[in-house]
Short mmCIF file of C-alpha atoms in Angstrom, two decimals:
data_model
loop_
_atom_site.label_atom_id
_atom_site.label_comp_id
_atom_site.label_asym_id
_atom_site.label_seq_id
_atom_site.Cartn_x
_atom_site.Cartn_y
_atom_site.Cartn_z
CA UNK A 1 22.10 57.60 25.93
CA UNK A 2 19.02 56.11 25.23
CA UNK A 3 18.40 52.37 26.68
CA UNK A 4 16.05 50.11 24.42
CA UNK A 5 14.28 46.91 25.73
CA UNK A 6 14.07 43.56 24.07
CA UNK A 7 10.07 44.58 23.13
CA UNK A 8 11.38 48.05 21.83
CA UNK A 9 13.75 46.55 19.52
CA UNK A 10 11.13 43.85 18.30
CA UNK A 11 8.65 46.86 17.43
CA UNK A 12 11.53 48.34 15.50
CA UNK A 13 11.98 44.75 13.46
CA UNK A 14 8.08 44.45 13.23
CA UNK A 15 7.89 48.02 11.92
CA UNK A 16 10.65 47.30 9.61
CA UNK A 17 8.80 44.35 8.28
CA UNK A 18 5.55 46.22 7.71
CA UNK A 19 7.45 49.05 5.96
CA UNK A 20 9.22 46.22 3.62
CA UNK A 21 12.86 47.59 5.13
CA UNK A 22 15.39 45.72 6.53
CA UNK A 23 16.09 48.50 8.55
CA UNK A 24 14.38 50.98 10.89
CA UNK A 25 15.92 55.00 11.81
CA UNK A 26 16.85 55.30 15.46
CA UNK A 27 17.60 59.13 17.16
CA UNK A 28 21.37 60.34 15.71
CA UNK A 29 24.66 59.38 18.08
CA UNK A 30 22.97 55.82 19.01
CA UNK A 31 25.40 52.63 19.43
CA UNK A 32 23.73 49.23 20.31
CA UNK A 33 25.28 47.16 23.12
CA UNK A 34 23.44 44.26 24.32
CA UNK A 35 23.77 43.49 27.94
CA UNK A 36 21.06 40.83 29.71
CA UNK A 37 18.11 41.84 26.82
CA UNK A 38 18.54 45.42 27.35
CA UNK A 39 19.90 47.32 24.67
CA UNK A 40 22.08 50.51 25.18
CA UNK A 41 22.38 53.24 22.52
CA UNK A 42 25.13 55.60 22.55
CA UNK A 43 25.14 56.54 18.53
CA UNK A 44 23.64 55.79 15.18
CA UNK A 45 21.93 52.66 15.00
CA UNK A 46 20.82 50.30 12.30
CA UNK A 47 18.35 47.64 12.72
CA UNK A 48 18.62 44.79 10.53
CA UNK A 49 15.96 42.26 10.50
CA UNK A 50 16.78 38.80 10.93
CA UNK A 51 14.46 36.11 9.26
CA UNK A 52 13.83 32.47 9.74
CA UNK A 53 12.04 29.79 7.86
CA UNK A 54 8.52 29.49 9.20
CA UNK A 55 8.09 25.48 10.21
CA UNK A 56 5.16 23.35 10.40
CA UNK A 57 4.44 20.61 12.99
CA UNK A 58 3.87 17.26 11.43
CA UNK A 59 2.58 14.61 13.39
CA UNK A 60 0.99 10.94 12.60
CA UNK A 61 -2.15 8.66 13.27
CA UNK A 62 -1.71 5.24 13.29
CA UNK A 63 -5.27 5.25 11.79
CA UNK A 64 -6.14 1.88 13.65
CA UNK A 65 -2.42 0.74 14.02
CA UNK A 66 -0.46 0.26 16.61
CA UNK A 67 3.19 2.38 17.59
CA UNK A 68 4.41 5.68 17.51
CA UNK A 69 6.13 7.84 14.82
CA UNK A 70 8.36 10.67 15.65
CA UNK A 71 6.67 14.41 15.01
CA UNK A 72 8.58 16.49 12.44
CA UNK A 73 9.16 20.22 11.08
CA UNK A 74 7.97 21.01 7.17
CA UNK A 75 9.47 24.18 6.16
CA UNK A 76 6.81 26.32 4.52
CA UNK A 77 7.35 26.68 0.93
CA UNK A 78 9.55 23.59 0.68
CA UNK A 79 8.69 20.08 -0.48
CA UNK A 80 8.71 17.68 2.38
CA UNK A 81 9.43 13.87 1.69
CA UNK A 82 6.80 11.81 3.25
CA UNK A 83 8.16 8.50 5.17
CA UNK A 84 8.04 5.10 5.34
CA UNK A 85 5.15 3.73 7.34
CA UNK A 86 6.50 2.98 10.99
CA UNK A 87 3.46 1.95 12.52
CA UNK A 88 2.37 -1.77 12.67
CA UNK A 89 -0.72 -2.84 10.88
CA UNK A 90 -3.93 -3.65 12.61
CA UNK A 91 -4.56 -7.51 11.58
CA UNK A 92 -5.45 -8.66 8.74
CA UNK A 93 -4.24 -5.31 7.08
CA UNK A 94 -1.48 -3.61 5.15
CA UNK A 95 -0.27 -0.05 5.09
CA UNK A 96 -2.01 1.34 1.32
CA UNK A 97 -1.06 5.54 2.17
CA UNK A 98 -0.73 8.42 3.99
CA UNK A 99 -3.85 10.63 4.01
CA UNK A 100 -3.77 14.67 3.89
CA UNK A 101 -6.81 16.19 3.25
CA UNK A 102 -8.49 13.58 2.24
CA UNK A 103 -6.01 13.06 -0.28
CA UNK A 104 -3.89 9.86 -0.16
CA UNK A 105 0.16 9.73 -0.95
CA UNK A 106 2.80 6.95 -0.87
CA UNK A 107 5.46 7.16 1.05
CA UNK A 108 8.31 8.89 -0.72
CA UNK A 109 5.75 11.40 -2.45
CA UNK A 110 6.64 15.21 -1.82
CA UNK A 111 4.07 17.29 -0.18
CA UNK A 112 4.42 21.05 0.81
CA UNK A 113 2.73 21.48 3.88
CA UNK A 114 1.06 25.11 4.65
CA UNK A 115 -0.08 24.66 8.11
CA UNK A 116 0.75 21.93 10.94
CA UNK A 117 -0.98 18.72 9.99
CA UNK A 118 -1.78 15.72 11.21
CA UNK A 119 -0.55 12.66 8.65
CA UNK A 120 -3.03 9.39 8.61
CA UNK A 121 -2.20 6.05 8.08
CA UNK A 122 -4.67 4.16 5.42
CA UNK A 123 -4.54 0.87 5.80
CA UNK A 124 -6.10 -1.83 3.26
CA UNK A 125 -7.05 -5.48 3.29
CA UNK A 126 -4.57 -8.49 2.87
CA UNK A 127 -5.80 -10.84 0.22
CA UNK A 128 -6.62 -13.90 1.97
CA UNK A 129 -5.97 -17.25 0.31
CA UNK A 130 -7.76 -21.17 0.98
CA UNK A 131 -5.96 -23.90 2.57
CA UNK A 132 -7.55 -26.60 1.48
CA UNK A 133 -7.13 -30.16 2.33
CA UNK A 134 -7.57 -33.32 -0.09
CA UNK A 135 -7.58 -36.41 1.30
CA UNK A 136 -5.39 -38.07 -1.72
CA UNK A 137 -7.02 -41.79 -1.58
CA UNK A 138 -8.34 -41.57 1.65
CA UNK A 139 -12.40 -40.45 2.40
CA UNK A 140 -14.10 -38.07 4.39
CA UNK A 141 -13.53 -34.29 4.56
CA UNK A 142 -11.60 -31.71 6.57
CA UNK A 143 -12.91 -27.82 6.54
CA UNK A 144 -10.87 -25.55 4.57
CA UNK A 145 -9.38 -22.57 6.00
CA UNK A 146 -8.88 -18.87 4.90
CA UNK A 147 -5.56 -17.26 5.90
CA UNK A 148 -4.51 -13.85 5.19
CA UNK A 149 -1.60 -13.63 2.82
CA UNK A 150 2.44 -13.48 4.63
CA UNK A 151 0.36 -14.77 7.56
CA UNK A 152 1.40 -18.16 9.73
CA UNK A 153 -1.46 -20.81 9.79
CA UNK A 154 -0.56 -24.47 11.84
CA UNK A 155 -2.14 -27.54 9.81
CA UNK A 156 -4.41 -29.36 10.95
CA UNK A 157 -4.52 -32.73 12.44
CA UNK A 158 -5.59 -35.30 9.61
CA UNK A 159 -8.96 -36.59 10.48
CA UNK A 160 -9.27 -38.18 6.72
CA UNK A 161 -10.04 -42.07 7.31
CA UNK A 162 -6.70 -43.87 5.40
CA UNK A 163 -7.00 -45.53 2.80
CA UNK A 164 -6.93 -49.48 3.69
CA UNK A 165 -3.74 -50.68 4.79
CA UNK A 166 -2.28 -47.24 5.18
CA UNK A 167 -2.05 -44.79 7.70
CA UNK A 168 -1.42 -40.87 7.94
CA UNK A 169 2.14 -40.30 7.33
CA UNK A 170 2.25 -36.22 6.73
CA UNK A 171 0.82 -33.31 4.90
CA UNK A 172 2.74 -32.12 1.31
CA UNK A 173 2.53 -29.14 0.24
CA UNK A 174 4.40 -28.65 -3.45
CA UNK A 175 7.63 -30.87 -2.75
CA UNK A 176 7.51 -30.16 0.70
CA UNK A 177 6.46 -32.44 3.99
CA UNK A 178 4.99 -31.02 7.20
CA UNK A 179 4.06 -33.06 10.33
CA UNK A 180 0.18 -32.38 11.79
CA UNK A 181 0.49 -28.66 13.44
CA UNK A 182 3.24 -27.62 11.76
CA UNK A 183 3.61 -23.74 11.02
CA UNK A 184 3.78 -22.47 7.31
CA UNK A 185 3.86 -19.15 6.23
CA UNK A 186 0.76 -18.64 3.41
CA UNK A 187 2.11 -16.80 0.33
CA UNK A 188 0.05 -18.80 -2.38
CA UNK A 189 -3.67 -20.75 -2.58
#
């Protein structure tokens, strides 16, 4: 009987790979039995290579944003679908794309990885809108404010001088009435 260690069997398999073969020849009258990581042979044996796909680790970098995203595995030679952004954007920014090797890709795009890769979030500036205060018959001026689209803003206290015999009632935006200090979400100028 011939006993093969795990290393010897691994070497036989590696040899088969190098010879572009799925099997290697072993001495006559070898049978292979597995017991505790040692192969005991007592008869002819064919060692068949078992293959598994190569995978590459895909990690995500917030690129100035916050939060975490789980590491994923991409299979070599197969398209990998880039996920939706799971990070929180830096203030005044919104997610634009993923950066891989200096090129930008949208979430949902297919990419074939050839090595372990860190995919970086790319951010772009949010548009800013201007909040203007109109006196509507009053006098004086109030400072305008620049606010990122989609962000909240607290309306200022009125500092206009009221028209004669009147006092300030409220701010009006479109058809909606707001009190001083009310919080609004800015979606347009």
